[in-house]
Amino acid sequence: DTGVSQNPRHKITKRGQNVTFRCDPISEHNRLYWYRQTLGQGPEFLTYFQNEAQLEKSRLLSDRFSAERPKGSFSTLEIQRTEQGDSAMYLCASSSLPDAEAFFGQGTRLTVV
Amino acid sequence: AQSVTQLGSHVSVSEGALVLLRCNYSSSVPPYLFWYVQYPNQGLQLLLKYTSAATLVKGINGFEAEFKKSETSFHLTKPSAHMSDAAEYFCAVRKTGNQFYFGTGTSLTVIP
């Protein structure tokens, strides 16, 4: 499978715990995006990388959220001190050329109890 | 400011009937526009995209969309709905800076 891969698919965590999600983009794609999607809503943009550079992170929801793409390949999204309001689907996408579409992974569904 | 607006959060059609899902964009320059489909607990799958090459864009599964600059619209249509078309549909715009912004989605129900 050469699509965007996200792990884990599901994560249940207790409030206050830290969680980390991983995204492996399509190998030749230099752009990588993180989105959050809550029930009944469209994907909400969080952050964006071009290669290893994080070009936009102002949309990260709070300072508890951080993302990295250390070698310009896979990326991780970390949420520290999780809250119940963080429960959502976290989607990763990648793309290549400026006019190209984004290819999405299957998402990681986070439930904070 | 909202970049794309999807009119109608829920649309129901009979099997075999025309599907029309509405999307209007707000942009000072011609944008790149996309329609995605999402099935339950899945990621988003591209249906079609507009990148200024042609105003009528054909996509997968019999869907098409027409870019109308005068109306700032990019509505999605399919002549004959199939049960398998039941899903959530999202219109999206890609702006300079490369971020994709999505509408709030339209849930399509197909009635047998």
XYZ file of C-alpha atoms in Angstrom:
225
model
C 0.000 0.000 0.000
C 1.598 3.266 -1.090
C -1.003 5.596 0.389
C -0.818 7.774 3.484
C -0.533 5.642 6.590
C -1.576 6.690 10.078
C -0.980 4.887 13.331
C -2.667 4.028 15.526
C -6.141 3.933 14.030
C -7.750 4.233 17.428
C -6.477 5.561 20.731
C -8.273 5.667 24.052
C -6.511 7.603 26.765
C -7.235 8.991 30.174
C -7.526 12.707 30.656
C -4.192 14.247 31.442
C -2.119 11.693 29.562
C 0.080 12.507 26.580
C -0.547 10.909 23.197
C 1.470 10.779 20.000
C 0.226 9.924 16.536
C 2.327 9.023 13.539
C 1.799 9.765 9.870
C 3.748 8.283 6.966
C 3.009 10.262 3.798
C 3.272 9.103 0.211
C 7.000 8.831 -0.316
C 7.518 11.480 -3.002
C 5.240 14.058 -1.375
C 7.040 16.949 0.247
C 3.975 18.574 1.789
C 2.310 17.125 4.846
C -0.775 18.378 6.658
C -2.514 17.627 9.935
C -6.234 18.162 10.391
C -8.706 17.586 13.180
C -12.255 16.521 12.501
C -15.055 16.454 15.032
C -18.406 14.809 14.495
C -20.489 16.510 11.853
C -17.774 18.975 10.876
C -15.302 19.326 8.087
C -11.592 18.814 8.643
C -10.029 21.707 10.543
C -6.506 22.659 9.480
C -3.901 22.364 12.242
C -0.452 22.577 10.733
C 1.567 22.083 7.563
C 5.088 20.997 6.648
C 7.060 21.425 3.487
C 9.824 18.885 3.770
C 11.045 19.219 7.364
C 10.049 22.873 7.729
C 6.883 23.624 9.627
C 5.527 26.523 7.593
C 2.258 27.068 9.374
C 1.455 26.217 12.946
C -0.671 29.086 14.120
C -3.753 26.911 13.818
C -2.558 24.410 16.364
C -5.266 24.505 18.962
C -3.134 25.264 22.001
C 0.409 24.949 23.247
C -0.451 21.397 24.257
C -0.341 20.471 20.565
C 2.924 20.071 18.715
C 4.030 18.438 15.499
C 7.345 17.396 14.044
C 8.690 16.098 10.782
C 12.333 15.580 11.643
C 13.721 14.234 8.382
C 11.074 15.426 6.002
C 9.506 11.995 5.842
C 7.128 10.799 8.561
C 5.502 13.188 10.990
C 4.235 12.985 14.549
C 1.500 14.943 16.269
C 1.656 15.085 20.051
C -1.025 16.225 22.433
C 0.086 16.794 25.990
C -2.205 16.714 29.024
C -5.165 15.552 26.984
C -8.616 16.918 27.687
C -12.005 15.480 26.833
C -12.430 18.180 24.216
C -9.488 16.726 22.337
C -11.579 13.703 21.401
C -11.764 13.766 17.613
C -10.473 12.204 14.437
C -6.980 13.373 13.550
C -6.275 13.243 9.844
C -2.984 13.436 8.023
C -2.634 14.274 4.360
C 0.182 14.753 1.898
C 0.569 16.378 -1.481
C 3.194 17.225 -4.053
C 2.810 20.028 -6.549
C 1.132 23.309 -5.598
C -1.980 22.526 -7.621
C -2.214 18.913 -6.560
C -4.820 17.397 -4.351
C -4.173 16.190 -0.842
C -4.172 12.472 -0.215
C -5.568 11.533 3.159
C -4.828 8.745 5.553
C -7.511 6.779 7.347
C -7.150 8.920 10.438
C -6.554 8.296 14.112
C -9.619 8.426 16.280
C -8.796 9.733 19.743
C -11.119 9.215 22.679
C -10.240 10.915 25.954
C -12.024 9.451 28.962
C -13.533 34.433 6.753
C -15.153 31.291 5.448
C -13.383 30.082 2.297
C -16.007 27.609 1.167
C -19.655 27.360 2.088
C -21.693 24.245 1.572
C -25.410 24.895 1.451
C -27.434 22.132 3.001
C -25.896 19.936 5.662
C -28.204 17.062 4.698
C -29.496 16.099 1.281
C -31.781 13.168 0.521
C -32.456 11.836 -2.949
C -34.171 8.781 -4.333
C -32.100 6.122 -6.008
C -31.771 7.058 -9.665
C -32.489 10.736 -9.081
C -30.189 13.669 -9.726
C -27.678 14.522 -7.045
C -26.845 18.209 -6.545
C -24.545 19.291 -3.730
C -23.805 22.989 -3.482
C -20.523 24.739 -2.794
C -19.688 28.422 -2.983
C -16.218 29.791 -2.474
C -14.878 33.164 -1.456
C -11.660 34.086 -3.106
C -10.206 37.110 -4.799
C -8.278 34.957 -7.230
C -9.308 31.769 -9.008
C -8.665 29.066 -6.488
C -7.950 25.398 -6.710
C -11.179 23.641 -5.757
C -11.831 20.064 -4.774
C -14.617 17.719 -3.823
C -13.908 14.888 -1.419
C -16.077 12.027 -0.194
C -15.850 10.437 3.238
C -17.360 7.148 4.288
C -17.885 6.407 8.009
C -14.666 6.101 9.990
C -12.568 6.593 6.879
C -10.296 9.267 5.536
C -11.230 11.529 2.655
C -11.123 10.389 -0.938
C -10.799 12.783 -3.838
C -13.754 12.874 -6.227
C -12.522 15.618 -8.540
C -10.520 18.817 -8.697
C -10.587 22.135 -10.533
C -7.253 23.705 -11.395
C -8.343 26.172 -14.112
C -7.801 23.816 -17.046
C -11.521 23.349 -17.755
C -14.647 24.668 -16.086
C -16.492 21.346 -16.258
C -14.620 18.727 -14.320
C -15.389 15.042 -14.410
C -14.493 12.852 -11.481
C -14.811 9.320 -10.275
C -18.030 7.366 -9.777
C -19.945 9.458 -12.318
C -19.641 12.755 -10.446
C -18.868 16.058 -12.092
C -18.681 19.693 -11.053
C -18.818 22.993 -12.889
C -16.748 26.005 -11.929
C -18.765 29.195 -12.359
C -16.711 32.271 -11.639
C -19.673 34.641 -11.984
C -21.498 32.748 -9.262
C -18.385 31.780 -7.276
C -19.781 28.279 -7.247
C -18.472 24.754 -7.706
C -21.529 22.543 -7.344
C -21.228 18.754 -7.486
C -23.673 16.730 -9.548
C -24.401 13.171 -10.555
C -27.209 12.316 -12.969
C -28.393 9.180 -11.210
C -27.845 8.429 -7.529
C -26.771 4.984 -6.403
C -27.119 3.517 -2.946
C -23.328 3.415 -2.649
C -23.190 7.221 -3.008
C -24.502 7.659 0.533
C -21.667 9.396 2.356
C -20.393 12.757 3.574
C -19.180 15.151 0.888
C -16.771 17.998 1.425
C -15.891 20.905 -0.788
C -12.391 22.295 -0.291
C -10.257 25.148 -1.541
C -6.493 25.258 -1.728
C -5.181 28.746 -1.227
C -1.790 30.333 -1.647
C 0.271 29.103 1.226
C -0.875 25.640 0.308
C -3.375 25.024 3.070
C -6.578 23.236 2.193
C -9.735 24.616 3.771
C -12.854 22.503 3.927
C -16.537 23.236 4.103
C -18.700 21.835 6.852
C -19.845 18.959 4.683
C -23.081 17.644 3.212
C -24.431 14.286 4.252
C -26.041 12.527 1.313
C -28.765 9.957 1.938
C -30.010 7.806 -0.935
C -33.509 6.451 -0.517
C -34.225 3.108 -2.187
